[in-house]
Short mmCIF file of C-alpha atoms in Angstrom, two decimals:
data_model
loop_
_atom_site.label_atom_id
_atom_site.label_comp_id
_atom_site.label_asym_id
_atom_site.label_seq_id
_atom_site.Cartn_x
_atom_site.Cartn_y
_atom_site.Cartn_z
CA VAL S 1 98.76 94.43 137.85
CA VAL S 2 99.87 91.23 136.13
CA VAL S 3 100.02 88.35 138.61
CA ARG S 4 101.53 84.92 138.04
CA PRO S 5 103.02 82.02 139.94
CA SER S 6 106.78 81.67 139.67
CA TYR S 7 108.26 78.76 137.68
CA VAL S 8 105.48 78.28 135.14
CA LEU S 9 105.47 77.88 131.36
CA GLY S 10 103.14 79.30 128.73
CA GLY S 11 101.70 81.89 131.11
CA ARG S 12 99.92 79.17 133.10
CA ALA S 13 97.58 80.77 135.69
CA MET S 14 98.78 84.24 134.67
CA GLN S 15 96.11 86.97 134.94
CA LEU S 16 95.46 90.68 134.77
CA VAL S 17 94.00 91.77 138.10
CA HIS S 18 92.05 95.02 138.33
CA ASN S 19 91.01 95.30 142.02
CA GLN S 20 91.54 93.98 145.55
CA GLN S 21 88.75 91.42 145.34
CA GLU S 22 90.13 89.87 142.13
CA LEU S 23 93.58 89.69 143.73
CA GLU S 24 92.26 87.84 146.78
CA ILE S 25 90.42 85.32 144.58
CA TYR S 26 93.52 84.84 142.44
CA LEU S 27 95.85 84.22 145.37
CA LYS S 28 93.62 81.41 146.64
CA GLU S 29 93.48 79.72 143.22
CA ALA S 30 97.12 80.30 142.21
CA ALA S 31 98.45 78.70 145.38
CA VAL S 32 97.23 75.35 144.03
CA VAL S 33 98.94 75.81 140.64
CA SER S 34 102.30 77.01 141.95
CA ASN S 35 102.90 74.52 144.77
CA SER S 36 103.48 77.34 147.28
CA ARG S 37 106.09 79.03 145.10
CA PRO S 38 106.27 82.85 145.16
CA ILE S 39 103.56 84.87 143.42
CA LEU S 40 104.99 87.57 141.14
CA LEU S 41 103.24 90.91 140.69
CA ASP S 42 104.15 93.28 137.86
CA SER S 43 102.81 96.69 136.99
CA TYR S 44 100.70 96.47 133.81
CA LEU S 45 101.21 98.98 130.98
CA THR S 46 97.80 99.76 129.48
CA ASP S 47 97.71 100.11 125.68
CA ALA S 48 101.41 99.33 125.27
CA ILE S 49 102.77 97.75 122.08
CA GLU S 50 104.71 94.54 122.68
CA VAL S 51 107.78 93.72 120.61
CA ASP S 52 109.78 90.48 120.30
CA VAL S 53 113.45 90.64 119.29
CA ASP S 54 115.56 87.59 118.47
CA VAL S 55 119.33 88.04 118.55
CA VAL S 56 122.11 85.72 117.40
CA SER S 57 125.68 86.22 118.55
CA ASP S 58 129.04 84.47 118.16
CA GLY S 59 130.49 86.36 121.14
CA LYS S 60 131.99 89.13 119.02
CA ASN S 61 129.55 89.74 116.17
CA ILE S 62 125.94 90.36 117.17
CA GLN S 63 123.07 90.36 114.67
CA ILE S 64 119.39 91.20 115.16
CA GLY S 65 117.54 88.25 113.65
CA GLY S 66 114.30 90.19 113.52
CA ILE S 67 112.07 92.73 115.28
CA LEU S 68 108.46 91.57 115.47
CA GLN S 69 105.67 93.97 116.44
CA HIS S 70 102.76 92.31 118.19
CA ILE S 71 99.34 93.29 116.86
CA GLU S 72 97.45 92.70 120.11
CA GLN S 73 98.59 95.06 122.86
CA ALA S 74 100.76 93.97 125.78
CA GLY S 75 98.86 91.69 128.16
CA ILE S 76 98.08 89.05 125.52
CA HIS S 77 100.50 86.11 125.73
CA SER S 78 103.13 86.36 122.99
CA GLY S 79 102.22 82.85 121.80
CA ASP S 80 98.62 83.97 121.17
CA SER S 81 99.32 87.39 119.67
CA ALA S 82 99.62 87.95 115.95
CA CYS S 83 102.80 89.81 115.00
CA SER S 84 104.33 91.55 112.02
CA LEU S 85 107.85 91.36 110.54
CA PRO S 86 108.95 94.05 109.87
CA PRO S 87 107.04 96.21 112.39
CA TYR S 88 104.05 97.84 110.71
CA SER S 89 103.64 101.01 112.78
CA LEU S 90 106.81 101.54 114.84
CA SER S 91 108.97 104.45 113.75
CA GLN S 92 112.44 103.76 112.39
CA GLU S 93 113.83 105.73 115.33
CA THR S 94 112.12 103.38 117.81
CA GLN S 95 113.33 100.32 115.89
CA ASN S 96 116.89 101.65 115.90
CA GLU S 97 116.76 102.20 119.66
CA ILE S 98 115.38 98.69 120.21
CA SER S 99 118.25 97.26 118.13
CA LYS S 100 120.79 99.33 120.05
CA GLN S 101 119.47 98.17 123.44
CA SER S 102 119.30 94.53 122.29
CA ILE S 103 122.92 94.53 121.15
CA LYS S 104 124.07 96.14 124.42
CA ILE S 105 122.23 93.49 126.44
CA ALA S 106 123.78 90.68 124.37
CA GLU S 107 127.24 92.20 124.92
CA GLU S 108 126.73 92.58 128.67
CA LEU S 109 125.44 89.02 129.07
CA ASN S 110 128.20 87.65 126.80
CA ILE S 111 125.65 85.77 124.71
CA ILE S 112 126.95 83.08 122.36
CA GLY S 113 124.03 81.60 120.47
CA LEU S 114 120.44 82.88 120.65
CA MET S 115 118.72 85.43 122.88
CA ASN S 116 115.12 86.66 122.94
CA ILE S 117 113.99 89.99 124.39
CA GLN S 118 110.42 91.17 124.89
CA PHE S 119 109.93 94.95 124.93
CA ALA S 120 106.87 97.11 125.57
CA ILE S 121 106.49 100.47 123.83
CA LYS S 122 104.33 103.05 125.58
CA GLY S 123 104.38 106.42 123.85
CA ASP S 124 108.07 107.30 123.43
CA GLU S 125 109.21 105.06 126.29
CA ILE S 126 110.77 101.64 125.70
CA TYR S 127 110.40 99.11 128.53
CA ILE S 128 112.09 95.72 128.83
CA ILE S 129 109.63 93.02 129.88
CA GLU S 130 112.07 90.10 129.97
CA VAL S 131 115.31 88.74 128.52
CA ASN S 132 115.74 85.03 127.77
CA PRO S 133 119.20 83.68 126.78
CA ARG S 134 117.68 80.93 124.61
CA ALA S 135 115.69 80.27 121.46
CA SER S 136 112.08 81.48 121.37
CA ARG S 137 108.94 80.45 119.51
CA THR S 138 109.50 83.27 117.00
CA VAL S 139 112.85 81.87 115.77
CA PRO S 140 111.38 79.50 113.12
CA PHE S 141 109.10 82.27 111.84
CA ILE S 142 111.96 84.76 111.41
CA SER S 143 114.18 82.08 109.84
CA LYS S 144 111.51 81.38 107.19
CA ALA S 145 111.19 85.10 106.43
CA ILE S 146 114.91 85.90 106.10
CA GLY S 147 115.75 82.61 104.38
CA ASP S 148 118.58 81.84 106.82
CA SER S 149 118.30 79.53 109.83
CA LEU S 150 118.85 81.31 113.14
CA VAL S 151 119.18 77.95 114.89
CA LYS S 152 121.91 76.78 112.49
CA ALA S 153 123.78 80.09 112.82
CA ALA S 154 123.51 79.98 116.62
CA SER S 155 124.60 76.33 116.84
CA LYS S 156 127.67 76.95 114.68
CA SER S 157 128.49 80.06 116.74
CA MET S 158 128.38 77.97 119.92
CA VAL S 159 131.03 75.62 118.53
CA GLY S 160 133.31 78.46 117.48
CA LYS S 161 132.37 79.46 113.91
CA SER S 162 131.83 83.19 113.54
CA LEU S 163 128.77 84.72 111.90
CA LEU S 164 131.08 86.36 109.35
CA ASP S 165 132.54 82.99 108.32
CA GLN S 166 129.00 81.64 108.01
CA ASN S 167 127.94 84.55 105.76
CA PHE S 168 124.84 84.86 107.93
CA SER S 169 122.35 87.47 106.67
CA ASN S 170 119.36 88.90 108.51
CA LYS S 171 118.11 90.88 105.50
CA LEU S 172 114.38 90.67 104.83
CA PRO S 173 113.09 90.50 101.24
CA ASP S 174 112.29 93.96 99.90
CA ASN S 175 108.73 95.29 100.00
CA LEU S 176 107.18 92.31 101.79
CA TYR S 177 105.47 91.89 105.16
CA PHE S 178 105.27 88.64 107.10
CA VAL S 179 102.45 88.18 109.62
CA LYS S 180 102.34 85.37 112.17
CA GLU S 181 98.86 84.44 113.40
CA ALA S 182 98.14 82.02 116.20
CA VAL S 183 95.98 78.98 115.49
CA LEU S 184 93.63 78.54 118.44
CA PRO S 185 91.77 75.36 119.38
CA PHE S 186 88.45 77.00 120.23
CA ASP S 187 86.56 75.34 117.36
CA ASN S 188 86.99 72.04 119.21
CA PHE S 189 85.81 73.56 122.51
CA PRO S 190 82.72 75.64 121.61
CA LEU S 191 81.73 76.28 125.25
CA VAL S 192 85.07 77.92 126.09
CA ASP S 193 85.31 81.72 126.20
CA PRO S 194 87.72 82.60 123.35
CA ILE S 195 88.95 85.82 125.00
CA LEU S 196 92.73 86.21 124.89
CA GLY S 197 94.87 87.02 127.92
CA PRO S 198 98.24 86.37 129.57
CA GLU S 199 97.78 82.58 129.63
CA MET S 200 98.74 80.94 126.33
CA LYS S 201 95.97 79.03 124.52
CA SER S 202 97.23 78.59 120.95
CA THR S 203 98.20 75.22 119.47
CA GLY S 204 100.05 76.38 116.36
CA GLU S 205 100.67 79.28 114.00
CA VAL S 206 100.51 80.27 110.34
CA MET S 207 102.29 82.82 108.15
CA GLY S 208 100.76 85.36 105.78
CA ILE S 209 102.98 87.16 103.25
CA GLY S 210 101.91 90.32 101.45
CA ARG S 211 103.09 93.48 99.74
CA ASN S 212 101.75 95.47 102.68
CA PHE S 213 100.74 94.72 106.25
CA GLY S 214 97.01 94.53 105.50
CA GLU S 215 97.42 91.92 102.76
CA ALA S 216 99.74 89.80 104.92
CA TYR S 217 97.35 90.03 107.89
CA ALA S 218 94.33 89.08 105.77
CA LYS S 219 96.15 86.05 104.34
CA ALA S 220 97.18 84.96 107.85
CA GLN S 221 93.55 85.10 109.00
CA LYS S 222 92.47 82.94 106.08
CA ALA S 223 95.27 80.45 106.74
CA ALA S 224 94.14 80.25 110.38
CA ASN S 225 90.63 79.40 109.10
CA LYS S 226 89.09 82.66 110.30
CA ASN S 227 86.22 83.93 108.16
CA LEU S 228 86.58 87.71 107.77
CA SER S 229 83.42 89.24 106.23
CA ARG S 230 84.03 92.27 104.03
CA LYS S 231 80.64 93.95 104.52
CA GLY S 232 77.47 93.68 106.59
CA VAL S 233 76.84 94.56 110.24
CA VAL S 234 79.52 94.97 112.88
CA PHE S 235 78.73 94.73 116.58
CA ILE S 236 80.91 97.00 118.73
CA SER S 237 81.07 96.94 122.53
CA VAL S 238 84.24 98.26 124.12
CA LYS S 239 85.49 99.04 127.60
CA GLU S 240 85.60 102.66 128.77
CA SER S 241 89.34 103.10 128.25
CA ASP S 242 89.03 101.93 124.61
CA LYS S 243 86.30 104.38 123.57
CA LYS S 244 88.87 107.00 122.57
CA TYR S 245 89.92 104.70 119.72
CA LEU S 246 86.40 104.76 118.24
CA ASN S 247 87.02 108.27 116.85
CA GLU S 248 89.37 106.70 114.30
CA LEU S 249 87.95 103.18 114.04
CA VAL S 250 84.26 103.97 113.42
CA PRO S 251 84.63 106.10 110.24
CA ASN S 252 87.07 103.56 108.84
CA ILE S 253 84.79 100.59 109.48
CA ILE S 254 81.77 102.45 108.00
CA ASP S 255 83.87 103.35 104.95
CA LYS S 256 84.48 99.63 104.37
CA GLY S 257 80.73 99.03 104.02
CA PHE S 258 79.63 98.06 107.53
CA ASN S 259 76.61 99.24 109.50
CA ILE S 260 77.11 99.43 113.26
CA VAL S 261 75.12 98.09 116.19
CA ALA S 262 76.38 98.67 119.71
CA THR S 263 75.46 98.36 123.36
CA LEU S 264 74.17 101.41 125.25
CA GLY S 265 77.45 102.96 126.42
CA THR S 266 79.29 102.38 123.17
CA SER S 267 76.35 103.48 120.98
CA LYS S 268 76.02 106.71 122.97
CA TYR S 269 79.70 107.50 122.39
CA ILE S 270 79.42 106.74 118.65
CA GLU S 271 76.39 109.04 118.37
CA GLU S 272 78.25 111.81 120.20
CA ILE S 273 81.11 111.71 117.68
CA GLY S 274 78.55 111.98 114.87
CA PHE S 275 78.15 108.56 113.30
CA PRO S 276 75.03 106.40 112.72
CA VAL S 277 74.55 103.45 115.07
CA ASN S 278 71.72 101.18 116.21
CA LYS S 279 71.47 100.28 119.89
CA VAL S 280 71.12 96.63 120.92
CA ASN S 281 70.52 95.13 124.37
CA LYS S 282 73.15 93.26 126.33
CA VAL S 283 72.04 89.74 127.26
CA MET S 284 71.24 90.79 130.83
CA GLU S 285 69.04 93.67 129.58
CA GLY S 286 66.45 91.37 128.05
CA ARG S 287 65.41 90.17 124.62
CA PRO S 288 65.85 90.79 121.80
CA HIS S 289 69.57 91.11 122.59
CA ILE S 290 72.89 90.86 120.78
CA VAL S 291 73.18 87.06 121.08
CA ASP S 292 69.76 86.72 119.37
CA MET S 293 71.03 88.85 116.46
CA MET S 294 74.17 86.73 116.17
CA VAL S 295 72.26 83.44 116.20
CA ASN S 296 69.85 84.83 113.56
CA GLY S 297 72.77 85.63 111.24
CA ASP S 298 72.37 89.41 111.52
CA ILE S 299 75.96 90.09 112.68
CA ASN S 300 79.03 89.66 110.46
CA LEU S 301 81.84 91.00 112.66
CA VAL S 302 82.32 91.41 116.43
CA ILE S 303 84.61 93.91 118.16
CA ASN S 304 84.35 93.28 121.89
CA THR S 305 86.85 94.52 124.48
CA THR S 306 86.35 94.19 128.20
CA GLU S 307 88.23 94.12 131.50
CA GLY S 308 87.59 92.93 135.02
CA LYS S 309 86.35 89.48 135.97
CA GLN S 310 82.67 90.44 136.29
CA SER S 311 82.58 92.28 132.97
CA ILE S 312 84.37 89.41 131.20
CA ASP S 313 81.92 86.88 132.65
CA ASP S 314 78.92 89.03 131.64
CA SER S 315 80.05 89.27 128.01
CA SER S 316 81.32 85.70 127.57
CA SER S 317 78.13 84.57 125.80
CA ILE S 318 78.82 87.10 123.01
CA ARG S 319 82.25 85.65 122.27
CA GLN S 320 81.05 82.05 122.62
CA THR S 321 78.19 82.68 120.19
CA ALA S 322 80.61 84.27 117.71
CA LEU S 323 82.78 81.18 117.96
CA GLN S 324 79.88 78.76 117.50
CA ASN S 325 78.52 80.68 114.51
CA LYS S 326 81.92 81.32 112.89
CA ILE S 327 81.63 85.11 113.19
CA PHE S 328 85.01 86.86 113.14
CA CYS S 329 85.61 88.26 116.62
CA THR S 330 88.44 90.39 117.97
CA THR S 331 88.85 91.15 121.67
CA THR S 332 91.43 93.95 121.33
CA MET S 333 91.33 97.40 119.73
CA PHE S 334 94.68 96.91 118.02
CA GLY S 335 93.17 93.77 116.47
CA ALA S 336 90.24 95.87 115.25
CA PHE S 337 92.59 98.31 113.50
CA ALA S 338 94.42 95.38 111.89
CA ILE S 339 91.05 94.18 110.51
CA VAL S 340 90.56 97.59 108.88
CA GLU S 341 93.99 97.23 107.24
CA ALA S 342 93.02 93.75 106.02
CA LEU S 343 89.75 95.06 104.55
CA ASN S 344 91.75 97.57 102.50
CA ASN S 345 93.10 94.64 100.46
CA LYS S 346 90.59 92.81 98.28
CA GLU S 347 91.28 89.10 97.91
CA GLU S 348 91.17 89.24 94.12
CA ASN S 349 94.14 91.64 94.24
CA TRP S 350 96.31 89.47 96.48
CA ASN S 351 99.79 88.62 95.25
CA TYR S 352 101.03 85.03 95.60
CA ILE S 353 104.67 84.02 95.90
CA SER S 354 106.32 80.92 97.35
CA MET S 355 108.92 80.90 100.12
CA GLN S 356 111.39 79.39 97.62
CA GLU S 357 110.94 82.35 95.26
CA ILE S 358 111.28 84.89 98.06
CA ASN S 359 114.55 83.48 99.38
CA ILE S 360 116.38 82.87 96.10
#
């Protein structure tokens, strides 16, 4: 379940809880944060895709400002998750249904101005996480991409000028992807565990623009000062529920020129599906272990997913060492697949275009 105190901002003290013991610990700690307010418990959708939708309405005409697909799966705070405009893997049918539901909600709530909706997509099911009748942090990003200010359109709508009279357009430039990446402050706090979760940690964001999703994502990583190696050795250690994704990820990452080292459970799975891998010890299993390899400069990329307080604590030194040694590290499988897309686009082939040229 997802647990959080009521009346908080930025996901403060929000956590994923996996068992009774973690819940009991959380309730003791959260009581301090929430000043005895109610504690909210929500069912958590594993491996769901999160989607942000910003809507602008004048009371009669309703326009979808943009549909942004989060790259990290649901459970990562929307302020920390990278996202793509337009969606990079959602079917047109799903996007149409999301638009339809968003417009119906705006009609029912009689929205005049801005509204933000967060959806979760699990298989063919569309779930509504929350609806906020206000501007969201994605509004400036969408406005830059479409070349028309959502805030200006919403403000004029609120004082009686229709979207038609404003000639508002939500049309995205043809054949371009826009990727928002969070800028995180971990470089200034090297002893902090950089794992992402429901509590927001980012301090800013950047935009990458490309002819395809991979190019836009790669540019966004560079703009966020993340060093993505294009060959070498990748360390993979994933939680049990993520191992099914290795069937697709491993051949792709090998094809990009990486050799694989992995912890016992993950290496055994990779061997069983028929790919070469070298086993490395976890820190608790004795030296030489994975942190030694990272410190020695033998690891170029880290893919590390985990769940449960004990497991997260046990693997924190891996993520901290990656941070201290500027090794690109992702803590979600969807992030790992986005890296593969980025590696498909060599930097010397990137296309450069200014925002002014895009929105002429």
